[in-house]
């Protein structure tokens, strides 16, 4: 078939007198095809023949610039991904090169358009709606509802390719606790994908290093006109180098600055659990621990609906990883300007895990549910400009028994407390006071003058009183 086809992710309108159809691809998306190089599809009148003797005459009358059809050229790729480039994937079974998709909503209805490619370094979340005319059929046959279609049978290419794809260029998509396939039960489609979260690690021009995907599933009831809201998230991250992290103080920590931790020599920010809007634990977003600010967070971590006793160790590790984050904290920077190469500027974090033994429970698993991060700090240096530095830190896990087959979500809590251990010195004694010593009679002239004035005033008052008495006698 001499046709050029594209996925029918948009609406096409044909103004030709011939009907157009789409080609249904089993297990994939419908195709809209255009047939090329068919003389029957020309809608012009039959052109007149031109003889050699008439050629010059027609050239003079109709001769214009010539436009030649470009030959089909294979797409060329850069040596590495650039921001916004589509991420390439490869299907080994069919040797087909394609792109990783991130569906988006289209139009006022918000229906899913599956042809949107995921852009490199374009971390974002999208959502859209799917409507099913026949849910019982779509539940089993529609690949967008099956988690396996988002990671199975294809690999992600580290960098774009121009020639043969070798095994070292392929990155397998790792599914975290993948759910089972969708299935119908009592007019309800169970285990359908409602959220897809891709996490992609990259390393500069070296390309994509690892890809993981995690799912959330739900159930859909009804048959005709059933709908499902799906969410798609892509997050890109890289292992941060120590020199790219800003200081948290110089030298002492500044209140509100992030705490610096080290994992195998790589500096990171200490982080704790982040709760989504529905109360569930975010898989990627985490709160940054800020110096001097006590914090408490909580959320619920979803578990597989079917747990077995042999999965106890797996559940424990999953909860430990959720509490501590992707980067396990080993050392904590004593000051806000610590260098990763200076061992004396770091202190080892003390970690106390839970006991793995359940008490009086035959089908239980002791799992961590609370992480308390205790940090001791003090102020050192001059009293006029004290500097805050950390003395020590401890991760204290608290556990409780988890009963199998009865728990689908585990509530987790993280508490961060800062304790000020500053021992202030005794205040210095006051400065000696100056006592002025003057001669005892320095004010004698002033005192004599004041005494004479008082005596003179007293005499005048006596004379005036005597005059008043004599005047009163004479009047009578």
Tab-separated table of C-alpha atoms in Angstrom:
chain	number	residue	atom	x	y	z
A	1	UNK	CA	0.000	0.000	0.000
A	2	UNK	CA	1.500	3.303	-1.095
A	3	UNK	CA	0.149	5.279	1.822
A	4	UNK	CA	1.368	7.669	4.456
A	5	UNK	CA	-0.386	7.174	7.798
A	6	UNK	CA	-0.560	9.086	11.071
A	7	UNK	CA	-2.295	8.267	14.332
A	8	UNK	CA	-5.862	9.491	14.340
A	9	UNK	CA	-5.393	11.603	17.476
A	10	UNK	CA	-6.918	14.669	15.783
A	11	UNK	CA	-10.083	15.222	13.766
A	12	UNK	CA	-9.635	15.385	9.994
A	13	UNK	CA	-12.028	16.779	7.377
A	14	UNK	CA	-11.840	15.683	3.753
A	15	UNK	CA	-13.059	17.841	0.850
A	16	UNK	CA	-12.490	15.181	-1.785
A	17	UNK	CA	-15.278	13.472	-3.733
A	18	UNK	CA	-13.955	10.130	-2.570
A	19	UNK	CA	-14.768	8.613	0.848
A	20	UNK	CA	-11.957	8.325	3.388
A	21	UNK	CA	-11.643	5.637	5.999
A	22	UNK	CA	-9.421	4.940	8.960
A	23	UNK	CA	-7.463	1.753	9.427
A	24	UNK	CA	-7.992	-0.011	12.762
A	25	UNK	CA	-4.773	-1.380	14.252
A	26	UNK	CA	-5.267	-4.232	16.747
A	27	UNK	CA	-3.895	-3.280	20.155
A	28	UNK	CA	-2.947	0.232	19.013
A	29	UNK	CA	-4.342	3.515	17.786
A	30	UNK	CA	-6.404	3.984	14.614
A	31	UNK	CA	-4.558	5.363	11.596
A	32	UNK	CA	-5.600	8.069	9.149
A	33	UNK	CA	-3.956	7.346	5.805
A	34	UNK	CA	-3.385	9.278	2.612
A	35	UNK	CA	-2.583	7.368	-0.582
A	36	UNK	CA	0.212	8.752	-2.764
A	37	UNK	CA	1.165	8.521	-6.455
A	38	UNK	CA	-2.220	7.423	-7.742
A	39	UNK	CA	-3.197	9.046	-11.045
A	40	UNK	CA	-6.827	8.220	-10.405
A	41	UNK	CA	-6.821	10.654	-7.488
A	42	UNK	CA	-5.946	13.613	-9.753
A	43	UNK	CA	-8.930	15.878	-10.178
A	44	UNK	CA	-7.546	17.872	-13.137
A	45	UNK	CA	-8.685	17.622	-16.741
A	46	UNK	CA	-6.655	15.493	-19.109
A	47	UNK	CA	-3.769	17.709	-20.209
A	48	UNK	CA	-3.036	18.172	-23.900
A	49	UNK	CA	0.027	16.624	-25.411
A	50	UNK	CA	3.008	18.774	-26.288
A	51	UNK	CA	5.188	18.153	-29.299
A	52	UNK	CA	8.811	19.043	-29.496
A	53	UNK	CA	8.097	21.801	-31.972
A	54	UNK	CA	5.605	23.422	-29.552
A	55	UNK	CA	7.815	23.221	-26.477
A	56	UNK	CA	9.508	26.587	-26.861
A	57	UNK	CA	6.174	28.325	-27.377
A	58	UNK	CA	4.677	26.894	-24.210
A	59	UNK	CA	7.804	27.582	-22.171
A	60	UNK	CA	7.719	31.224	-23.186
A	61	UNK	CA	4.072	31.511	-22.204
A	62	UNK	CA	3.914	29.354	-19.072
A	63	UNK	CA	7.517	29.054	-18.038
A	64	UNK	CA	8.002	29.793	-14.312
A	65	UNK	CA	10.128	28.639	-11.443
A	66	UNK	CA	10.216	24.903	-10.976
A	67	UNK	CA	9.329	23.205	-7.703
A	68	UNK	CA	10.479	19.627	-7.348
A	69	UNK	CA	9.090	17.241	-4.777
A	70	UNK	CA	11.637	16.489	-2.061
A	71	UNK	CA	12.720	12.926	-1.742
A	72	UNK	CA	11.794	11.218	1.494
A	73	UNK	CA	14.594	11.752	3.977
A	74	UNK	CA	15.113	9.713	7.099
A	75	UNK	CA	14.798	11.852	10.238
A	76	UNK	CA	18.096	12.917	11.695
A	77	UNK	CA	18.678	13.079	15.429
A	78	UNK	CA	21.042	14.986	17.635
A	79	UNK	CA	23.822	13.199	19.492
A	80	UNK	CA	21.952	13.825	22.753
A	81	UNK	CA	18.546	14.923	23.997
A	82	UNK	CA	17.823	18.616	24.205
A	83	UNK	CA	15.125	20.170	26.367
A	84	UNK	CA	11.750	19.584	24.756
A	85	UNK	CA	12.901	16.795	22.417
A	86	UNK	CA	10.556	13.789	22.166
A	87	UNK	CA	11.793	10.794	24.156
A	88	UNK	CA	12.371	7.850	21.848
A	89	UNK	CA	11.248	4.314	22.671
A	90	UNK	CA	11.934	1.069	20.815
A	91	UNK	CA	9.759	-2.016	20.397
A	92	UNK	CA	12.069	-5.026	20.124
A	93	UNK	CA	9.397	-7.441	18.916
A	94	UNK	CA	8.491	-5.340	15.872
A	95	UNK	CA	11.703	-3.264	15.512
A	96	UNK	CA	9.625	-0.086	15.543
A	97	UNK	CA	10.942	3.268	16.728
A	98	UNK	CA	8.385	5.523	18.406
A	99	UNK	CA	8.065	8.155	21.130
A	100	UNK	CA	6.994	8.057	24.761
A	101	UNK	CA	3.518	9.563	25.057
A	102	UNK	CA	1.908	11.752	27.702
A	103	UNK	CA	-1.822	12.048	26.947
A	104	UNK	CA	-3.395	15.492	27.273
A	105	UNK	CA	-6.974	16.732	27.195
A	106	UNK	CA	-8.325	18.143	23.947
A	107	UNK	CA	-11.200	20.516	23.456
A	108	UNK	CA	-13.879	21.627	25.880
A	109	UNK	CA	-14.820	18.043	26.700
A	110	UNK	CA	-11.335	17.262	27.992
A	111	UNK	CA	-11.115	13.929	26.159
A	112	UNK	CA	-7.706	12.272	25.996
A	113	UNK	CA	-5.449	12.887	22.999
A	114	UNK	CA	-2.918	10.051	23.077
A	115	UNK	CA	-0.598	11.371	20.373
A	116	UNK	CA	1.099	14.004	22.551
A	117	UNK	CA	4.828	13.148	22.928
A	118	UNK	CA	6.579	13.495	26.275
A	119	UNK	CA	9.233	16.225	26.141
A	120	UNK	CA	12.708	15.725	27.584
A	121	UNK	CA	13.196	17.687	30.835
A	122	UNK	CA	9.561	18.788	30.667
A	123	UNK	CA	8.380	17.738	34.129
A	124	UNK	CA	4.637	18.223	34.292
A	125	UNK	CA	1.307	16.593	35.104
A	126	UNK	CA	-1.650	16.249	32.754
A	127	UNK	CA	-5.146	14.820	33.082
A	128	UNK	CA	-7.918	13.919	30.680
A	129	UNK	CA	-11.171	11.966	30.474
A	130	UNK	CA	-11.974	8.723	28.701
A	131	UNK	CA	-15.517	7.663	27.831
A	132	UNK	CA	-16.366	4.023	27.077
A	133	UNK	CA	-19.315	3.060	24.915
A	134	UNK	CA	-18.935	-0.600	25.864
A	135	UNK	CA	-17.118	-0.931	29.178
A	136	UNK	CA	-17.186	-4.736	29.293
A	137	UNK	CA	-15.292	-4.862	25.979
A	138	UNK	CA	-12.938	-1.946	26.644
A	139	UNK	CA	-12.032	-3.312	30.066
A	140	UNK	CA	-10.251	-6.261	28.485
A	141	UNK	CA	-9.133	-4.931	25.097
A	142	UNK	CA	-8.306	-1.237	25.604
A	143	UNK	CA	-4.546	-0.900	26.300
A	144	UNK	CA	-4.903	2.496	28.015
A	145	UNK	CA	-6.581	0.754	30.967
A	146	UNK	CA	-3.869	-1.900	31.345
A	147	UNK	CA	-0.768	-0.975	33.355
A	148	UNK	CA	1.368	-3.351	31.296
A	149	UNK	CA	1.014	-1.190	28.188
A	150	UNK	CA	2.916	1.625	29.914
A	151	UNK	CA	6.143	-0.314	30.519
A	152	UNK	CA	6.079	-3.750	28.878
A	153	UNK	CA	7.432	-4.697	25.422
A	154	UNK	CA	9.416	-1.491	24.873
A	155	UNK	CA	12.581	0.211	26.086
A	156	UNK	CA	13.599	3.869	26.328
A	157	UNK	CA	16.639	5.028	24.358
A	158	UNK	CA	19.360	6.789	26.352
A	159	UNK	CA	20.100	9.184	23.495
A	160	UNK	CA	18.630	9.693	20.010
A	161	UNK	CA	19.998	7.364	17.350
A	162	UNK	CA	21.004	7.726	13.713
A	163	UNK	CA	21.975	4.146	12.999
A	164	UNK	CA	21.641	0.673	14.471
A	165	UNK	CA	20.171	0.463	17.958
A	166	UNK	CA	22.470	-1.527	20.240
A	167	UNK	CA	21.561	-3.084	23.573
A	168	UNK	CA	23.627	-0.619	25.613
A	169	UNK	CA	21.430	2.240	24.391
A	170	UNK	CA	18.238	0.707	25.750
A	171	UNK	CA	16.864	1.500	29.203
A	172	UNK	CA	14.247	-0.857	30.560
A	173	UNK	CA	11.242	0.711	32.272
A	174	UNK	CA	11.051	-0.569	35.862
A	175	UNK	CA	7.503	-0.907	37.185
A	176	UNK	CA	7.102	-0.286	40.924
A	177	UNK	CA	4.547	-2.723	42.390
A	178	UNK	CA	2.690	-3.125	39.071
A	179	UNK	CA	-1.015	-4.012	39.360
A	180	UNK	CA	-2.624	-6.922	37.582
A	181	UNK	CA	-4.551	-6.756	34.328
A	182	UNK	CA	-8.059	-5.236	34.306
A	183	UNK	CA	-10.961	-7.695	34.603
A	184	UNK	CA	-14.737	-7.557	34.752
A	185	UNK	CA	-16.656	-8.621	37.822
A	186	UNK	CA	-20.364	-7.967	38.335
A	187	UNK	CA	-20.568	-5.185	35.731
A	188	UNK	CA	-17.517	-3.499	37.291
A	189	UNK	CA	-14.146	-3.169	35.595
A	190	UNK	CA	-11.512	-3.667	38.280
A	191	UNK	CA	-7.848	-2.713	38.289
A	192	UNK	CA	-8.014	0.031	35.639
A	193	UNK	CA	-5.200	2.555	35.531
A	194	UNK	CA	-6.215	5.951	36.892
A	195	UNK	CA	-2.752	7.491	37.318
A	196	UNK	CA	0.632	6.898	35.679
A	197	UNK	CA	3.803	8.407	37.158
A	198	UNK	CA	7.085	8.220	35.232
A	199	UNK	CA	10.337	9.124	36.952
A	200	UNK	CA	13.271	9.586	34.593
A	201	UNK	CA	16.863	10.001	35.739
A	202	UNK	CA	19.181	11.761	33.302
A	203	UNK	CA	22.843	12.699	33.288
A	204	UNK	CA	23.567	15.686	31.048
A	205	UNK	CA	24.630	14.725	27.540
A	206	UNK	CA	24.994	11.093	28.631
A	207	UNK	CA	21.231	10.855	28.320
A	208	UNK	CA	18.624	8.895	30.226
A	209	UNK	CA	20.015	6.607	32.929
A	210	UNK	CA	16.927	4.969	34.431
A	211	UNK	CA	13.138	5.026	34.079
A	212	UNK	CA	10.584	3.876	36.625
A	213	UNK	CA	6.805	3.944	36.519
A	214	UNK	CA	4.206	3.680	39.228
A	215	UNK	CA	0.456	3.313	39.003
A	216	UNK	CA	-2.748	4.013	40.843
A	217	UNK	CA	-5.741	1.887	39.967
A	218	UNK	CA	-9.479	2.204	40.461
A	219	UNK	CA	-12.732	0.490	39.529
A	220	UNK	CA	-15.348	1.605	36.983
A	221	UNK	CA	-18.991	0.615	37.202
A	222	UNK	CA	-21.676	0.692	34.555
A	223	UNK	CA	-21.553	-0.216	30.908
A	224	UNK	CA	-22.711	2.397	28.396
A	225	UNK	CA	-21.267	5.895	28.734
A	226	UNK	CA	-18.884	5.098	31.613
A	227	UNK	CA	-16.038	7.573	32.082
A	228	UNK	CA	-12.621	7.611	33.750
A	229	UNK	CA	-10.389	10.495	34.735
A	230	UNK	CA	-6.738	9.639	34.139
A	231	UNK	CA	-3.654	11.493	35.381
A	232	UNK	CA	-0.181	11.360	33.842
A	233	UNK	CA	2.969	12.714	35.486
A	234	UNK	CA	6.550	12.944	34.229
A	235	UNK	CA	9.352	13.926	36.563
A	236	UNK	CA	12.991	14.325	35.579
A	237	UNK	CA	15.790	14.337	38.110
A	238	UNK	CA	19.552	14.049	38.240
A	239	UNK	CA	22.029	13.208	40.933
A	240	UNK	CA	22.923	16.681	42.173
A	241	UNK	CA	26.600	17.499	42.443
A	242	UNK	CA	27.805	19.050	45.669
A	243	UNK	CA	28.952	22.342	44.144
A	244	UNK	CA	25.517	23.049	42.674
A	245	UNK	CA	23.832	23.261	46.083
A	246	UNK	CA	23.708	26.750	47.556
A	247	UNK	CA	25.065	27.369	51.015
A	248	UNK	CA	22.752	27.196	53.980
A	249	UNK	CA	24.882	29.669	55.912
A	250	UNK	CA	28.466	30.875	56.161
A	251	UNK	CA	29.635	29.311	58.317
A	252	UNK	CA	26.726	28.711	60.683
A	253	UNK	CA	23.257	27.629	59.598
A	254	UNK	CA	20.670	30.322	58.914
A	255	UNK	CA	17.207	29.713	60.343
A	256	UNK	CA	14.968	28.466	57.552
A	257	UNK	CA	17.818	27.260	55.326
A	258	UNK	CA	17.710	23.606	54.145
A	259	UNK	CA	19.700	21.000	56.037
A	260	UNK	CA	22.561	19.484	54.058
A	261	UNK	CA	23.019	15.720	54.052
A	262	UNK	CA	25.413	13.429	52.196
A	263	UNK	CA	24.706	10.092	50.545
A	264	UNK	CA	27.925	8.351	49.487
A	265	UNK	CA	29.620	11.740	49.164
A	266	UNK	CA	26.829	13.371	47.121
A	267	UNK	CA	25.264	16.365	48.896
A	268	UNK	CA	21.489	16.641	49.064
A	269	UNK	CA	18.819	18.462	51.046
A	270	UNK	CA	17.187	16.552	53.887
A	271	UNK	CA	13.539	15.920	53.047
A	272	UNK	CA	10.445	14.338	54.592
A	273	UNK	CA	7.058	13.062	53.416
A	274	UNK	CA	4.753	15.186	51.278
A	275	UNK	CA	0.979	14.682	51.406
A	276	UNK	CA	-1.110	14.950	48.244
A	277	UNK	CA	-4.525	16.597	48.193
A	278	UNK	CA	-6.254	13.273	48.849
A	279	UNK	CA	-4.014	12.471	51.830
A	280	UNK	CA	-1.860	9.937	49.993
A	281	UNK	CA	1.947	10.036	50.113
A	282	UNK	CA	3.508	11.675	47.084
A	283	UNK	CA	5.907	9.391	45.254
A	284	UNK	CA	8.298	12.181	44.236
A	285	UNK	CA	7.509	15.462	45.997
A	286	UNK	CA	8.949	15.894	49.485
A	287	UNK	CA	9.216	18.694	52.048
A	288	UNK	CA	12.683	20.158	52.570
A	289	UNK	CA	13.718	20.193	56.238
A	290	UNK	CA	14.565	23.750	57.279
A	291	UNK	CA	17.030	24.505	60.058
A	292	UNK	CA	15.483	25.509	63.362
A	293	UNK	CA	11.879	24.810	62.363
A	294	UNK	CA	10.078	21.905	63.968
A	295	UNK	CA	7.905	20.068	61.443
A	296	UNK	CA	5.313	17.307	61.443
A	297	UNK	CA	3.841	15.681	58.318
A	298	UNK	CA	1.582	12.700	57.697
A	299	UNK	CA	0.103	10.796	54.777
A	300	UNK	CA	-1.131	7.348	53.738
A	301	UNK	CA	0.958	4.992	51.619
A	302	UNK	CA	-1.022	2.598	49.433
A	303	UNK	CA	-0.101	-1.090	49.464
A	304	UNK	CA	-0.987	-3.940	47.181
A	305	UNK	CA	-4.508	-5.209	47.897
A	306	UNK	CA	-3.209	-8.763	48.285
A	307	UNK	CA	-0.341	-9.276	50.710
A	308	UNK	CA	1.406	-12.492	51.538
A	309	UNK	CA	3.510	-13.377	54.513
A	310	UNK	CA	6.579	-13.727	52.299
A	311	UNK	CA	6.235	-10.049	51.315
A	312	UNK	CA	6.974	-8.779	54.831
A	313	UNK	CA	10.564	-7.852	54.023
A	314	UNK	CA	9.473	-6.119	50.809
A	315	UNK	CA	6.840	-4.073	52.662
A	316	UNK	CA	9.343	-3.082	55.343
A	317	UNK	CA	11.843	-1.860	52.763
A	318	UNK	CA	9.117	0.004	50.885
A	319	UNK	CA	8.019	1.867	54.025
A	320	UNK	CA	11.616	2.612	55.067
A	321	UNK	CA	12.294	4.037	51.611
A	322	UNK	CA	9.115	6.111	51.717
A	323	UNK	CA	10.069	7.629	55.080
A	324	UNK	CA	13.710	8.346	54.291
A	325	UNK	CA	13.302	9.251	50.602
A	326	UNK	CA	15.209	8.178	47.525
A	327	UNK	CA	18.547	9.341	48.929
A	328	UNK	CA	19.449	7.669	52.190
A	329	UNK	CA	20.966	10.157	54.614
A	330	UNK	CA	24.321	9.008	56.000
A	331	UNK	CA	25.999	12.232	57.176
A	332	UNK	CA	24.745	15.658	58.194
A	333	UNK	CA	26.633	18.897	57.592
A	334	UNK	CA	27.728	20.533	60.845
A	335	UNK	CA	27.681	24.014	59.308
A	336	UNK	CA	25.815	25.563	56.415
A	337	UNK	CA	28.975	25.957	54.312
A	338	UNK	CA	30.333	22.421	54.702
A	339	UNK	CA	32.357	20.907	51.851
A	340	UNK	CA	31.766	17.320	50.826
A	341	UNK	CA	35.506	16.605	50.838
A	342	UNK	CA	36.121	17.819	54.403
A	343	UNK	CA	35.266	14.940	56.747
A	344	UNK	CA	35.579	17.095	59.878
A	345	UNK	CA	32.664	19.239	58.695
A	346	UNK	CA	30.212	16.300	58.796
A	347	UNK	CA	28.655	14.212	61.540
A	348	UNK	CA	27.282	10.693	61.141
A	349	UNK	CA	23.521	10.358	61.552
A	350	UNK	CA	22.573	7.746	64.147
A	351	UNK	CA	19.849	5.420	62.840
A	352	UNK	CA	17.767	3.108	64.995
A	353	UNK	CA	15.528	0.787	62.997
A	354	UNK	CA	12.610	-1.282	64.233
A	355	UNK	CA	12.648	-4.807	65.512
A	356	UNK	CA	11.433	-7.160	62.786
A	357	UNK	CA	9.687	-9.497	65.205
A	358	UNK	CA	5.929	-9.193	65.684
A	359	UNK	CA	4.550	-9.700	69.161
A	360	UNK	CA	1.642	-12.128	69.708
A	361	UNK	CA	0.680	-12.105	66.044
A	362	UNK	CA	1.113	-15.055	63.717
A	363	UNK	CA	0.306	-13.211	60.467
A	364	UNK	CA	1.770	-9.788	61.201
A	365	UNK	CA	4.734	-7.813	59.990
A	366	UNK	CA	6.478	-5.164	62.090
A	367	UNK	CA	6.708	-2.122	59.853
A	368	UNK	CA	7.896	1.451	60.468
A	369	UNK	CA	5.063	3.973	60.667
A	370	UNK	CA	6.790	6.963	62.293
A	371	UNK	CA	10.176	8.582	61.734
A	372	UNK	CA	11.368	11.045	64.353
A	373	UNK	CA	14.359	13.116	63.304
A	374	UNK	CA	16.065	14.599	66.369
A	375	UNK	CA	18.675	17.278	65.775
A	376	UNK	CA	20.887	18.820	68.480
A	377	UNK	CA	22.506	22.165	67.750
A	378	UNK	CA	24.292	24.990	69.519
A	379	UNK	CA	25.598	28.502	69.018
A	380	UNK	CA	29.343	29.047	68.999
A	381	UNK	CA	31.700	31.967	68.498
A	382	UNK	CA	31.433	35.557	69.605
A	383	UNK	CA	28.390	36.619	71.587
A	384	UNK	CA	28.068	39.604	69.258
A	385	UNK	CA	27.767	37.290	66.205
A	386	UNK	CA	27.044	33.678	67.280
A	387	UNK	CA	27.039	30.943	64.616
A	388	UNK	CA	24.652	27.971	64.684
A	389	UNK	CA	26.173	24.548	64.154
A	390	UNK	CA	24.849	21.009	64.551
A	391	UNK	CA	26.145	18.707	67.279
A	392	UNK	CA	24.417	15.480	66.251
A	393	UNK	CA	21.315	13.925	64.678
A	394	UNK	CA	19.326	10.723	65.040
A	395	UNK	CA	16.727	8.888	62.946
A	396	UNK	CA	14.383	7.111	65.330
A	397	UNK	CA	11.867	4.733	63.715
A	398	UNK	CA	8.762	3.647	65.574
A	399	UNK	CA	6.993	0.481	64.455
A	400	UNK	CA	3.711	-1.303	64.822
A	401	UNK	CA	2.452	-4.684	63.606
A	402	UNK	CA	0.752	-4.725	60.224
A	403	UNK	CA	-1.801	-7.467	59.746
A	404	UNK	CA	-1.870	-9.036	56.310
A	405	UNK	CA	-4.987	-9.150	54.136
A	406	UNK	CA	-6.620	-6.351	56.121
A	407	UNK	CA	-4.691	-3.217	55.218
A	408	UNK	CA	-4.621	-1.410	51.885
A	409	UNK	CA	-2.985	1.825	53.124
A	410	UNK	CA	-0.558	2.529	55.964
A	411	UNK	CA	-0.563	5.948	57.704
A	412	UNK	CA	2.973	7.319	57.968
A	413	UNK	CA	4.203	10.202	60.103
A	414	UNK	CA	7.440	12.191	60.165
A	415	UNK	CA	8.443	14.500	63.019
A	416	UNK	CA	11.455	16.826	62.995
A	417	UNK	CA	12.582	18.477	66.252
A	418	UNK	CA	15.474	20.858	66.897
A	419	UNK	CA	16.937	21.070	70.408
A	420	UNK	CA	19.063	24.103	71.320
A	421	UNK	CA	22.023	22.919	73.451
A	422	UNK	CA	23.701	26.318	73.742
A	423	UNK	CA	25.473	26.904	77.088
A	424	UNK	CA	25.777	30.629	77.499
A	425	UNK	CA	28.764	31.933	79.561
A	426	UNK	CA	28.303	33.973	82.716
A	427	UNK	CA	27.729	37.647	81.947
A	428	UNK	CA	30.846	39.779	82.539
A	429	UNK	CA	31.042	42.009	85.636
A	430	UNK	CA	30.154	45.664	85.199
A	431	UNK	CA	32.822	48.269	84.505
A	432	UNK	CA	34.194	50.147	87.599
A	433	UNK	CA	32.327	53.402	88.309
A	434	UNK	CA	34.227	56.719	88.611
A	435	UNK	CA	33.794	58.402	92.079
A	436	UNK	CA	34.610	62.106	91.965
A	437	UNK	CA	36.287	63.409	95.142
A	438	UNK	CA	35.995	67.204	95.835
A	439	UNK	CA	37.046	69.417	98.875
A	440	UNK	CA	34.443	69.360	101.677
A	441	UNK	CA	34.103	73.195	101.718
A	442	UNK	CA	33.962	73.836	97.994
A	443	UNK	CA	30.340	75.016	98.326
A	444	UNK	CA	30.963	77.134	101.540
A	445	UNK	CA	30.571	80.573	99.873
A	446	UNK	CA	27.270	79.553	98.361
A	447	UNK	CA	25.991	78.180	101.700
A	448	UNK	CA	26.888	81.403	103.594
A	449	UNK	CA	25.122	83.537	101.041
A	450	UNK	CA	22.018	81.388	101.206
A	451	UNK	CA	21.993	81.520	105.072
A	452	UNK	CA	22.261	85.332	105.081
A	453	UNK	CA	19.391	85.596	102.638
A	454	UNK	CA	17.209	83.332	104.796
A	455	UNK	CA	18.066	85.450	107.961
A	456	UNK	CA	17.226	88.720	106.194
A	457	UNK	CA	13.889	87.358	105.032
A	458	UNK	CA	13.055	86.173	108.582
A	459	UNK	CA	13.748	89.623	110.063
A	460	UNK	CA	11.505	91.377	107.546
A	461	UNK	CA	8.641	89.025	108.363
A	462	UNK	CA	8.969	89.788	112.122
A	463	UNK	CA	8.974	93.534	111.633
A	464	UNK	CA	5.931	93.343	109.402
A	465	UNK	CA	4.018	91.317	112.003
A	466	UNK	CA	4.838	93.797	114.789
A	467	UNK	CA	3.580	96.713	112.702
A	468	UNK	CA	0.286	94.926	112.087
A	469	UNK	CA	-0.255	94.347	115.869
A	470	UNK	CA	0.455	97.970	116.817
A	471	UNK	CA	-1.852	99.283	114.077
A	472	UNK	CA	-4.722	97.152	115.279
A	473	UNK	CA	-4.369	98.477	118.928
A	474	UNK	CA	-4.355	102.096	117.857
A	475	UNK	CA	-7.436	101.651	115.738
A	476	UNK	CA	-9.437	100.364	118.702
